[in-house]
Structure formats: C-alpha cells, structure tokens
Short mmCIF file of C-alpha atoms and ligand atoms in Angstrom, two decimals:
data_model
loop_
_atom_site.label_atom_id
_atom_site.label_comp_id
_atom_site.label_asym_id
_atom_site.label_seq_id
_atom_site.Cartn_x
_atom_site.Cartn_y
_atom_site.Cartn_z
CA MET B 1 -11.90 -19.59 -8.96
CA GLU B 2 -8.19 -20.01 -9.76
CA SER B 3 -5.82 -22.14 -7.66
CA PHE B 4 -3.82 -20.25 -5.04
CA VAL B 5 -1.32 -20.52 -2.20
CA TYR B 6 -1.94 -18.26 0.80
CA HIS B 7 0.74 -17.96 3.45
CA MET B 8 0.42 -14.84 5.60
CA PRO B 9 2.88 -15.42 8.45
CA THR B 10 2.89 -11.94 10.03
CA GLU B 11 1.91 -12.01 13.72
CA ILE B 12 -0.59 -9.24 14.33
CA ARG B 13 -1.02 -7.50 17.68
CA PHE B 14 -4.02 -5.24 17.36
CA GLY B 15 -5.46 -2.69 19.75
CA PRO B 16 -4.82 0.29 22.03
CA GLY B 17 -1.70 -0.35 24.08
CA SER B 18 -0.29 -2.98 21.71
CA GLU B 19 2.84 -0.81 21.20
CA ASP B 20 3.89 -2.00 24.67
CA GLY B 21 4.60 -5.47 23.27
CA ALA B 22 7.30 -4.34 20.83
CA ALA B 23 10.40 -5.45 22.80
CA GLU B 24 8.88 -8.83 23.66
CA LEU B 25 8.07 -9.42 19.97
CA VAL B 26 11.55 -8.39 18.80
CA ARG B 27 13.05 -10.89 21.26
CA LYS B 28 10.59 -13.58 20.21
CA TYR B 29 11.80 -13.25 16.61
CA GLY B 30 15.45 -13.39 17.53
CA GLY B 31 16.38 -9.70 17.62
CA ARG B 32 19.10 -8.32 19.92
CA ARG B 33 20.51 -5.32 18.05
CA VAL B 34 17.67 -3.38 16.48
CA LEU B 35 17.79 -0.76 13.72
CA VAL B 36 14.79 1.50 14.37
CA VAL B 37 13.71 2.91 10.99
CA TYR B 38 11.36 5.90 10.87
CA GLY B 39 10.37 8.82 8.65
CA GLY B 40 10.67 12.58 8.72
CA GLY B 41 10.00 13.08 12.41
CA SER B 42 6.28 12.61 13.21
CA ALA B 43 7.12 9.56 15.34
CA VAL B 44 9.81 11.52 17.21
CA LYS B 45 7.45 14.44 17.80
CA SER B 46 4.69 12.18 19.13
CA GLY B 47 7.13 10.61 21.60
CA LEU B 48 6.73 7.14 20.04
CA ILE B 49 10.40 6.71 19.11
CA GLY B 50 11.45 7.72 22.62
CA ARG B 51 8.99 5.25 24.19
CA LEU B 52 10.04 2.41 21.90
CA THR B 53 13.75 3.06 22.42
CA ALA B 54 13.26 3.06 26.20
CA GLN B 55 11.19 -0.13 25.96
CA LEU B 56 13.83 -1.93 23.85
CA GLU B 57 16.65 -0.86 26.16
CA ALA B 58 14.70 -1.82 29.28
CA GLY B 59 14.30 -5.25 27.68
CA GLY B 60 18.07 -5.61 27.30
CA LEU B 61 18.08 -4.86 23.55
CA THR B 62 20.21 -2.30 21.70
CA ALA B 63 18.39 0.34 19.63
CA VAL B 64 20.15 2.00 16.69
CA PRO B 65 18.02 4.88 15.35
CA PHE B 66 17.78 5.55 11.60
CA GLY B 67 15.34 8.31 10.60
CA GLY B 68 14.72 10.19 7.38
CA ALA B 69 12.61 7.86 5.22
CA GLN B 70 10.64 10.21 2.99
CA PRO B 71 7.30 9.65 1.26
CA ASN B 72 8.08 7.78 -2.00
CA PRO B 73 11.19 6.41 -0.21
CA ARG B 74 14.55 6.47 -1.97
CA LEU B 75 16.91 3.63 -2.71
CA ALA B 76 19.96 5.71 -1.72
CA HIS B 77 18.56 6.20 1.79
CA ALA B 78 17.93 2.45 2.14
CA ARG B 79 21.51 1.76 1.02
CA GLU B 80 22.74 4.08 3.77
CA GLY B 81 20.58 2.23 6.29
CA ALA B 82 21.94 -1.15 5.22
CA ALA B 83 25.52 0.12 5.59
CA LEU B 84 24.73 1.38 9.10
CA ALA B 85 23.01 -1.90 10.00
CA ARG B 86 26.04 -3.92 8.92
CA ALA B 87 28.47 -1.59 10.70
CA GLN B 88 26.40 -1.87 13.89
CA ASP B 89 25.96 -5.64 13.66
CA VAL B 90 22.20 -5.27 13.55
CA ASP B 91 20.12 -8.47 13.50
CA PHE B 92 16.58 -7.02 13.46
CA ILE B 93 14.90 -4.08 11.69
CA LEU B 94 11.99 -2.32 13.40
CA ALA B 95 9.96 -0.03 11.12
CA VAL B 96 8.01 2.72 12.86
CA GLY B 97 5.61 4.63 10.60
CA GLY B 98 3.79 3.97 7.33
CA GLY B 99 4.58 2.51 3.93
CA SER B 100 7.64 4.72 3.45
CA ALA B 101 9.39 3.70 6.68
CA ILE B 102 8.28 0.07 6.29
CA ASP B 103 9.45 -0.26 2.68
CA THR B 104 12.75 1.40 3.60
CA ALA B 105 13.08 -1.14 6.42
CA LYS B 106 12.37 -4.02 4.04
CA ALA B 107 15.04 -2.78 1.62
CA ILE B 108 17.51 -2.34 4.47
CA ALA B 109 16.73 -5.88 5.64
CA HIS B 110 17.52 -7.26 2.18
CA GLY B 111 20.67 -5.15 1.88
CA THR B 112 21.90 -6.21 5.31
CA ALA B 113 21.47 -9.92 4.53
CA ASN B 114 22.97 -9.68 1.01
CA PRO B 115 26.03 -7.43 1.29
CA GLY B 116 27.54 -8.45 -2.06
CA VAL B 117 24.45 -7.73 -4.15
CA GLU B 118 23.47 -4.39 -5.73
CA LEU B 119 20.18 -3.67 -3.90
CA TRP B 120 18.27 -2.32 -6.93
CA ASP B 121 18.93 -5.58 -8.81
CA PHE B 122 16.28 -7.24 -6.60
CA TRP B 123 13.75 -4.65 -7.84
CA LEU B 124 14.89 -5.05 -11.47
CA GLY B 125 14.57 -8.83 -11.25
CA LYS B 126 18.29 -9.23 -12.01
CA ALA B 127 19.04 -10.84 -8.63
CA ALA B 128 16.88 -13.39 -6.79
CA LEU B 129 16.05 -12.70 -3.14
CA THR B 130 16.76 -15.84 -1.11
CA ARG B 131 17.32 -14.44 2.39
CA THR B 132 16.66 -11.34 4.43
CA THR B 133 16.80 -9.91 7.96
CA PRO B 134 13.63 -10.06 10.10
CA VAL B 135 11.48 -6.92 10.03
CA GLY B 136 8.87 -5.93 12.62
CA VAL B 137 6.46 -3.00 12.30
CA VAL B 138 4.86 -0.45 14.59
CA LEU B 139 2.24 1.13 12.31
CA THR B 140 1.28 4.81 12.61
CA ILE B 141 -0.88 5.27 9.49
CA PRO B 142 -3.45 2.96 7.93
CA ALA B 143 -2.76 3.15 4.21
CA ALA B 144 -0.13 1.17 2.30
CA GLY B 145 -0.74 -2.19 3.96
CA SER B 146 3.01 -2.85 3.85
CA GLU B 147 2.83 -4.07 7.46
CA THR B 148 1.47 -7.41 6.18
CA SER B 149 2.09 -7.24 2.42
CA ASP B 150 4.65 -9.14 0.37
CA SER B 151 5.60 -5.96 -1.43
CA ALA B 152 8.19 -3.17 -1.07
CA VAL B 153 8.04 -0.07 -3.24
CA LEU B 154 11.12 2.11 -3.78
CA THR B 155 12.08 5.06 -5.94
CA ASN B 156 15.44 5.16 -7.69
CA GLY B 157 16.02 8.30 -9.78
CA ASP B 158 13.01 8.60 -12.07
CA ALA B 159 11.76 5.01 -11.56
CA LYS B 160 9.35 3.85 -8.84
CA ARG B 161 9.07 0.08 -8.62
CA GLY B 162 7.59 -2.63 -6.44
CA LEU B 163 9.26 -5.88 -5.48
CA ASN B 164 6.98 -8.80 -4.58
CA SER B 165 8.49 -11.57 -2.51
CA SER B 166 7.50 -13.67 0.50
CA PHE B 167 10.71 -12.29 2.09
CA ASN B 168 8.91 -8.93 2.28
CA ARG B 169 6.40 -10.12 4.89
CA PRO B 170 7.22 -8.63 8.30
CA VAL B 171 7.46 -11.14 11.16
CA PHE B 172 5.11 -9.01 13.27
CA ALA B 173 2.94 -5.94 12.96
CA ILE B 174 1.71 -3.86 15.88
CA LEU B 175 -1.54 -2.12 14.95
CA ASP B 176 -2.34 0.41 17.64
CA PRO B 177 -5.06 2.74 16.27
CA ARG B 178 -4.27 5.40 18.88
CA LEU B 179 -0.95 6.01 17.13
CA ALA B 180 -2.82 7.33 14.08
CA ALA B 181 -4.69 10.03 16.05
CA THR B 182 -2.05 12.65 15.15
CA LEU B 183 -2.45 12.18 11.38
CA PRO B 184 -3.10 15.26 9.24
CA LYS B 185 -6.43 15.02 7.37
CA PHE B 186 -4.67 14.84 4.00
CA GLN B 187 -2.81 11.70 5.05
CA VAL B 188 -6.03 10.07 6.30
CA ALA B 189 -7.65 10.81 2.93
CA CYS B 190 -4.65 9.34 1.08
CA GLY B 191 -4.81 6.28 3.33
CA VAL B 192 -8.54 5.71 2.80
CA THR B 193 -7.97 5.95 -0.95
CA ASP B 194 -5.05 3.52 -0.93
CA ILE B 195 -6.91 0.97 1.22
CA LEU B 196 -9.88 1.06 -1.16
CA MET B 197 -7.57 0.78 -4.16
CA HIS B 198 -5.76 -2.31 -2.85
CA THR B 199 -9.07 -4.15 -2.93
CA LEU B 200 -10.42 -2.47 -6.08
CA ASP B 201 -7.23 -3.32 -8.00
CA ARG B 202 -7.91 -6.98 -7.11
CA TYR B 203 -11.71 -6.94 -7.41
CA PHE B 204 -11.73 -5.86 -11.04
CA ASN B 205 -10.13 -8.90 -12.64
CA PRO B 206 -11.24 -11.43 -15.24
CA VAL B 207 -12.16 -14.26 -12.82
CA SER B 208 -15.90 -14.08 -12.18
CA ASP B 209 -16.79 -17.28 -10.24
CA ASN B 210 -15.16 -16.26 -6.95
CA GLU B 211 -17.99 -15.81 -4.46
CA THR B 212 -16.16 -15.94 -1.13
CA THR B 213 -13.38 -13.59 -2.14
CA ASP B 214 -15.86 -11.22 -3.81
CA ALA B 215 -17.97 -11.10 -0.65
CA LEU B 216 -14.91 -10.42 1.54
CA ALA B 217 -13.80 -7.65 -0.82
CA GLU B 218 -17.24 -6.04 -0.94
CA ALA B 219 -17.57 -6.11 2.86
CA LEU B 220 -14.16 -4.50 3.26
CA LEU B 221 -14.99 -1.78 0.73
CA ARG B 222 -18.29 -0.97 2.46
CA THR B 223 -16.55 -0.80 5.85
CA VAL B 224 -13.91 1.62 4.58
CA LEU B 225 -16.52 3.77 2.83
CA ARG B 226 -18.48 3.98 6.11
CA ASN B 227 -15.58 4.61 8.48
CA GLY B 228 -13.16 6.57 6.26
CA PRO B 229 -15.09 9.86 6.44
CA ALA B 230 -15.44 9.56 10.25
CA ALA B 231 -11.69 8.97 10.63
CA LEU B 232 -11.01 11.92 8.33
CA GLU B 233 -13.31 14.13 10.39
CA ASN B 234 -11.59 13.08 13.60
CA PRO B 235 -8.45 10.88 13.45
CA GLY B 236 -8.89 10.38 17.21
CA ASN B 237 -12.18 8.51 16.61
CA LEU B 238 -11.02 5.16 17.96
CA HIS B 239 -13.78 3.07 16.43
CA ALA B 240 -13.41 4.51 12.93
CA MET B 241 -9.59 4.43 13.05
CA SER B 242 -9.62 0.84 14.34
CA GLU B 243 -11.78 -0.31 11.44
CA LEU B 244 -9.59 1.59 8.99
CA MET B 245 -6.36 0.17 10.38
CA TRP B 246 -7.60 -3.40 10.30
CA CYS B 247 -9.00 -2.95 6.78
CA GLY B 248 -5.67 -1.45 5.68
CA SER B 249 -3.83 -4.63 6.61
CA LEU B 250 -6.47 -6.99 5.23
CA SER B 251 -6.73 -5.07 1.99
CA HIS B 252 -3.14 -5.66 0.92
CA ASN B 253 -2.11 -8.97 2.45
CA GLY B 254 -3.65 -10.88 -0.45
CA LEU B 255 -6.93 -11.93 1.20
CA THR B 256 -9.27 -9.82 -0.93
CA GLY B 257 -7.88 -11.19 -4.19
CA LEU B 258 -7.43 -14.92 -3.50
CA GLY B 259 -8.49 -17.06 -6.43
CA GLY B 260 -8.49 -14.07 -8.76
CA LYS B 261 -5.92 -12.45 -11.06
CA LYS B 262 -4.45 -9.22 -9.69
CA ASP B 263 -5.03 -6.28 -12.03
CA PHE B 264 -3.19 -3.38 -10.37
CA ALA B 265 -3.15 -1.21 -13.52
CA VAL B 266 -4.17 1.86 -11.51
CA HIS B 267 -1.30 1.27 -9.08
CA GLN B 268 1.17 0.92 -11.94
CA LEU B 269 -0.08 4.14 -13.58
CA GLY B 270 0.06 5.83 -10.16
CA HIS B 271 3.68 4.79 -9.61
CA ALA B 272 4.67 6.44 -12.91
CA ILE B 273 2.88 9.63 -11.83
CA SER B 274 4.53 9.64 -8.38
CA ALA B 275 7.94 9.03 -9.94
CA LYS B 276 7.53 11.97 -12.34
CA TYR B 277 5.76 14.46 -10.07
CA ASP B 278 6.61 13.18 -6.56
CA VAL B 279 2.97 13.28 -5.48
CA ALA B 280 1.64 11.21 -2.55
CA HIS B 281 0.70 7.65 -3.48
CA GLY B 282 -3.01 8.03 -2.62
CA VAL B 283 -3.29 11.13 -4.81
CA SER B 284 -1.75 9.31 -7.76
CA LEU B 285 -4.46 6.62 -7.49
CA SER B 286 -7.61 8.74 -7.11
CA ALA B 287 -6.48 10.95 -10.03
CA VAL B 288 -6.44 7.91 -12.33
CA TRP B 289 -9.21 5.56 -11.13
CA PRO B 290 -12.27 7.35 -12.60
CA ALA B 291 -10.76 7.53 -16.10
CA TRP B 292 -9.49 3.95 -15.84
CA ALA B 293 -12.92 2.72 -14.72
CA ARG B 294 -14.77 4.47 -17.54
CA TYR B 295 -12.21 3.15 -20.05
CA VAL B 296 -12.31 -0.51 -19.01
CA ALA B 297 -15.94 -0.82 -17.80
CA GLY B 298 -17.32 -2.02 -21.14
CA SER B 299 -14.80 -4.83 -21.54
CA ASP B 300 -16.99 -7.40 -19.74
CA GLY B 301 -20.30 -5.91 -20.80
CA PHE B 302 -20.50 -3.76 -17.61
CA ARG B 303 -21.40 -6.86 -15.53
CA ARG B 304 -18.55 -6.59 -13.02
CA PHE B 305 -18.96 -2.85 -12.50
CA ALA B 306 -22.71 -3.38 -12.06
CA GLN B 307 -21.99 -5.97 -9.32
CA PHE B 308 -19.67 -3.44 -7.66
CA ALA B 309 -22.35 -0.73 -7.87
CA ARG B 310 -25.07 -2.95 -6.40
CA GLN B 311 -23.06 -4.68 -3.66
CA VAL B 312 -20.87 -1.78 -2.56
CA TRP B 313 -22.93 1.31 -3.39
CA ALA B 314 -26.43 -0.22 -3.07
CA VAL B 315 -27.25 1.05 -6.55
CA ASP B 316 -30.76 0.01 -7.49
CA GLU B 317 -30.71 0.00 -11.30
CA ALA B 318 -31.97 -2.96 -13.29
CA GLY B 319 -29.71 -2.46 -16.34
CA ASP B 320 -26.02 -3.38 -16.00
CA GLU B 321 -24.69 -0.43 -17.98
CA ALA B 322 -26.73 2.16 -16.05
CA ALA B 323 -25.80 0.53 -12.72
CA ALA B 324 -22.11 0.36 -13.68
CA ARG B 325 -22.02 4.04 -14.65
CA LEU B 326 -23.74 5.05 -11.42
CA GLY B 327 -21.27 2.99 -9.36
CA ILE B 328 -18.32 4.73 -11.03
CA GLU B 329 -19.96 8.11 -10.43
CA ARG B 330 -20.57 7.38 -6.73
CA GLN B 331 -17.01 6.13 -6.19
CA THR B 332 -15.62 9.21 -7.94
CA ALA B 333 -17.82 11.51 -5.83
CA PHE B 334 -16.55 9.71 -2.71
CA PHE B 335 -12.90 10.38 -3.62
CA ARG B 336 -13.84 14.01 -4.31
CA SER B 337 -15.57 14.26 -0.91
CA LEU B 338 -12.27 13.29 0.74
CA GLY B 339 -10.61 16.21 -1.05
CA MET B 340 -8.72 13.92 -3.40
CA PRO B 341 -8.08 14.77 -7.07
CA VAL B 342 -10.18 12.76 -9.54
CA SER B 343 -8.40 13.70 -12.79
CA LEU B 344 -4.83 14.41 -13.89
CA PRO B 345 -5.26 18.22 -14.19
CA GLU B 346 -6.40 18.26 -10.54
CA LEU B 347 -2.94 17.05 -9.51
CA GLY B 348 -1.90 20.69 -9.81
CA PHE B 349 0.47 20.49 -12.76
CA GLY B 350 -2.05 21.89 -15.26
CA VAL B 351 -3.36 19.98 -18.26
CA LEU B 352 -0.64 17.50 -19.21
CA THR B 353 0.76 17.73 -22.73
CA GLU B 354 0.93 14.81 -25.17
CA GLY B 355 4.66 14.73 -24.40
CA ASP B 356 4.01 14.45 -20.65
CA LEU B 357 1.51 11.62 -21.20
CA ALA B 358 3.93 9.79 -23.52
CA ASP B 359 6.65 10.11 -20.89
CA LEU B 360 4.33 8.71 -18.19
CA ALA B 361 3.34 5.80 -20.45
CA ALA B 362 7.00 5.06 -21.24
CA ARG B 363 7.77 4.92 -17.51
CA CYS B 364 4.74 2.75 -16.81
CA SER B 365 5.59 0.33 -19.63
CA TYR B 366 9.17 0.09 -18.28
CA GLY B 367 10.52 1.63 -21.49
CA HIS B 368 8.05 0.05 -23.96
CA SER B 369 8.59 -3.47 -22.59
CA ARG B 370 5.37 -4.47 -20.79
CA THR B 371 1.62 -4.26 -20.65
CA ILE B 372 -0.31 -3.80 -17.39
CA GLY B 373 -3.63 -5.00 -15.96
CA SER B 374 -5.69 -8.17 -16.22
CA PHE B 375 -9.36 -7.07 -16.17
CA ARG B 376 -8.44 -5.38 -19.40
CA VAL B 377 -4.84 -5.55 -20.53
CA LEU B 378 -3.50 -2.06 -21.26
CA ASP B 379 -0.77 -1.54 -23.84
CA GLU B 380 1.35 1.60 -23.90
CA ALA B 381 -1.12 3.49 -26.08
CA ALA B 382 -3.92 2.72 -23.62
CA MET B 383 -1.71 3.73 -20.67
O1 NZQ N 1 7.67 10.97 7.72
P1 NZQ N 1 6.89 11.33 8.93
O2 NZQ N 1 7.36 12.54 9.61
O3 NZQ N 1 6.70 10.15 9.86
O4 NZQ N 1 5.41 11.74 8.44
C1 NZQ N 1 4.59 10.88 7.69
C2 NZQ N 1 4.58 11.24 6.21
O5 NZQ N 1 4.78 12.61 6.00
C3 NZQ N 1 3.15 11.11 8.09
N1 NZQ N 1 2.72 10.30 9.22
C4 NZQ N 1 2.71 8.95 9.33
N2 NZQ N 1 2.15 8.58 10.50
C5 NZQ N 1 1.83 9.72 11.15
C6 NZQ N 1 2.19 10.82 10.34
N3 NZQ N 1 1.99 12.09 10.72
C7 NZQ N 1 1.41 12.30 11.93
N4 NZQ N 1 1.01 11.30 12.74
C8 NZQ N 1 1.19 9.99 12.38
N5 NZQ N 1 0.74 9.01 13.18
O6 NZQ N 1 2.39 10.71 6.96
C9 NZQ N 1 3.16 10.95 5.79
C10 NZQ N 1 3.03 9.74 4.88
O7 NZQ N 1 3.72 8.63 5.39
P2 NZQ N 1 4.04 7.42 4.43
O8 NZQ N 1 4.73 6.37 5.19
O9 NZQ N 1 4.69 7.94 3.20
O10 NZQ N 1 2.54 6.97 4.04
P3 NZQ N 1 1.95 5.66 3.45
O11 NZQ N 1 1.73 4.65 4.53
O12 NZQ N 1 0.82 6.07 2.62
O13 NZQ N 1 3.11 5.02 2.53
C11 NZQ N 1 3.27 5.44 1.20
C12 NZQ N 1 4.38 4.68 0.55
O14 NZQ N 1 4.07 3.26 0.55
C13 NZQ N 1 4.11 2.75 -0.80
C14 NZQ N 1 3.71 3.96 -1.60
O15 NZQ N 1 4.00 3.82 -2.97
C15 NZQ N 1 4.50 5.06 -0.93
O16 NZQ N 1 5.84 5.01 -1.33
N6 NZQ N 1 3.27 1.58 -0.91
C16 NZQ N 1 3.75 0.42 -0.39
C17 NZQ N 1 3.06 -0.76 -0.50
C18 NZQ N 1 3.61 -2.02 0.04
N7 NZQ N 1 4.87 -2.06 0.42
O17 NZQ N 1 2.90 -3.04 0.13
C19 NZQ N 1 1.79 -0.86 -1.22
C20 NZQ N 1 1.17 0.45 -1.58
O18 NZQ N 1 0.39 0.27 -2.74
C21 NZQ N 1 2.13 1.56 -1.82
O19 NZQ N 1 2.65 1.52 -3.14
ZN1 ZN N 2 -1.29 1.35 -2.80
#
C-alpha cells in the first residue's frame, strides 16, 4: 500500500426529501446571493428549479438562475456564468443536475473568485488555483461523481480536460434518489458505466498489496452490477436508484483507490473521443474498456484481472489467464446488456481511419507530450 492523504470534506445529505435542506445548507456555508446553475431544462421541467428557488427565497436568500450547461460542458458558458456571478455579487454557487452542471458550477466558482485570471489557465496548469467560491450540489443523476470529487472536466474548442484540485470539492451534496426517477434509460446506462469506470480506472493499477481498498472497490462494483440493471429497467425503483446514487459518490471521491496509483487511461482516451465526436461520457468509456482490458491484461501475468474476475464476477476458473479472459468477457457483455457500445465502430461513426486514430491519440497525448495510465503506461502509439 502506498502512503496517502484523504480529506473528503463534502457534507452529504442523503435520502428522499433531502432536497428540502438546500437553503439551510447554503446559509450554513455562508451563502446569501446564490447563482443556481443547471443544464438544458430537465430540472426546470421536473419543477425542481422552481421548488429550490422558492425555498431559497423563503429562507431570505437571493437566487440568480443560470441555465444552459450542456453535456460535455463548455468553457465559454462557464465564463459567461462567472461574469454574471460577479455582476450580481454572488457569494455561493448551487449546481442542480449532473456532472455537466456541477463542473460548470465549479468553473464559475473559480472564475468568480479569480477575476484577473484566464479561466482555462487553471486547466492548462499555467495558473495555480488558490481560492474559489463555495459550491453546493443538488444531484439529479448518479454518474460523474462530481458532487464529491476533486475534479472538474471542461471542453474548450477541440480539447476536453480535467482539473484536479481540493478546491473542486463541493461544500455539500444533496443526494435525493427520487430526483433521478425522471432519467431517460440512456442516461441511466451512461451513469452505471461511468460509476463502474471510476472504480475500475483505480482498481487496475500496479499496487497489489492493498487489501482494504481492493475489498471496498470489489464490493462497490458488485453492488452497481446488481442494482444498475434494476435502475435502468425502472429509474423510479427507489432501492436500486439509492444504491446507485450512493455508489456514484463513493466511486469518485477517492475512496476506492486509496493507497493505489490511479490509472485512468480509459478516461483519458474517452475524453479525446468525446472532444472529437461530442459523444456522452459513459459511451466514450464503454467503447474503449474492452480493447484496453485485452491490451493491458497480460502486463502483470493476468493476476489482477483474474482477481477481478473471481471477486466481482464469481468466475470459477483455476488458471489466471482463463479467469482473466472470462472476467473481461463478462464485463463487456454487461456493458452490451445496458445498450452501451463496446467498440469504436459501435459509436456510430463507422470504422475509424488511421488518420482518425492518430488524431485521437494526438489529442489524448496533449500534442505528443504525455503518456497515460499506470497499470500499464501507454505511449502515443499504444493510445
Ligand atoms: O441538461 P438537462 O436538461 O438537465 O438534461 C441532462 C442531460 O441531458 C439529463 N438529466 C440529468 N438529470 C436528469 C436528466 N434528465 C431527466 N431527469 C433527470 N433527473 O441527463 C443528461 C446528462 O447530464 P450530464 O450532467 O451531462 O451527465 P453526467 O452526470 O454524466 O455528467 C457528464 C459530464 O461530467 C464529466 C463528463 O466528462 C461529462 O462532461 N465528468 C466529470 C467528473 C468530475 N467532475 O469528477 C468525472 C467524470 O469522469 C466525468 O468526466
Ligand atoms: Zn467518468
């Protein structure tokens, strides 16, 4: 096990009815004038934005609405939000939605607190983030885990990049599984995939003597595999959606990778794909994982993949290589059963040309300047 620091300060309010605590939490964390950041309208249609606005105003707070965050959220939109927040003297950002609204809110929070800095420079590593504005979250889709993560992912032109910083942790997250009951099946499938991938991208790493973290990761994966299909079948299934929502937060707040070395190669490849083709995040991950798994499985003599197969998929094969291959097959079949693509051609852009693949690899390597992964380090040719 490697040394680690774990500080997860986000206050979590979980359960049906927890949305009712939003105004109290905003006040608790010092908010008075609140920018309410949401997406393309699902939260307006469901009545959630109306209820939250009324709740904030009844609590003596001022709500400033800012909708329009789109999936794979854009830097330009966040810049607009930060300008509005400064003009309105906002001191708190409330994200209502999923990863796209939350990451937009995080970017707005950084922009509001750092008016003289070009926002994208934080993502490029050219400027250091030393302060931000508090962000709270009302979650409507279990998926990205941004409600407790230290990450914010934005798209600027043809680049999609993540920024990791402790300043990205929201001060609170309201996890009310009833709010996810209106999700379209496709979004549930994307969410299940992303939740699994946040743990898988940590689980496959070169540190092998990490019993507690491995056991936590395996339990989370089994829980999502059990409850994901039930939530897909009926997003109103409160038990299944509750498990999924809780797993979504635990899967990306760092817990399932403590003491290990994050790999995240599949996420990095997925970001290049989403930047080029504007596909949903979950789709970009399931399309890559099977090929990635087959490619890297042999690098530790199949041992790690065999552990995954036995602990997560109850594969009963004595030989490591046979068990590993069966585990990869079962995981791939699971993604397929959700209706997710499991290869690049299934993304719907046909068979990609060598030129397309080279372009994706150039994006993923940040213009030939980095490798990705830790379980097996991938250079640009491997990408
Ligand atoms: O925009 P609206 O109209 O709200 O509709 C959304 C959107 O179309 C809809 N939706 C959300 N909740 C709903 C609902 N529809 C009906 N009922 C509800 N209750 O679902 C669609 C997807 O929403 P989005 O926020 O884009 O989904 P998700 O949570 O999957 O977020 C994806 C974004 O998060 C990033 C991804 O790259 C992507 O940009 N990620 C952020 C991470 C982080 N900050 O830690 C980590 C992840 O790995 C990921 O990269
Ligand atoms: Zn993800």
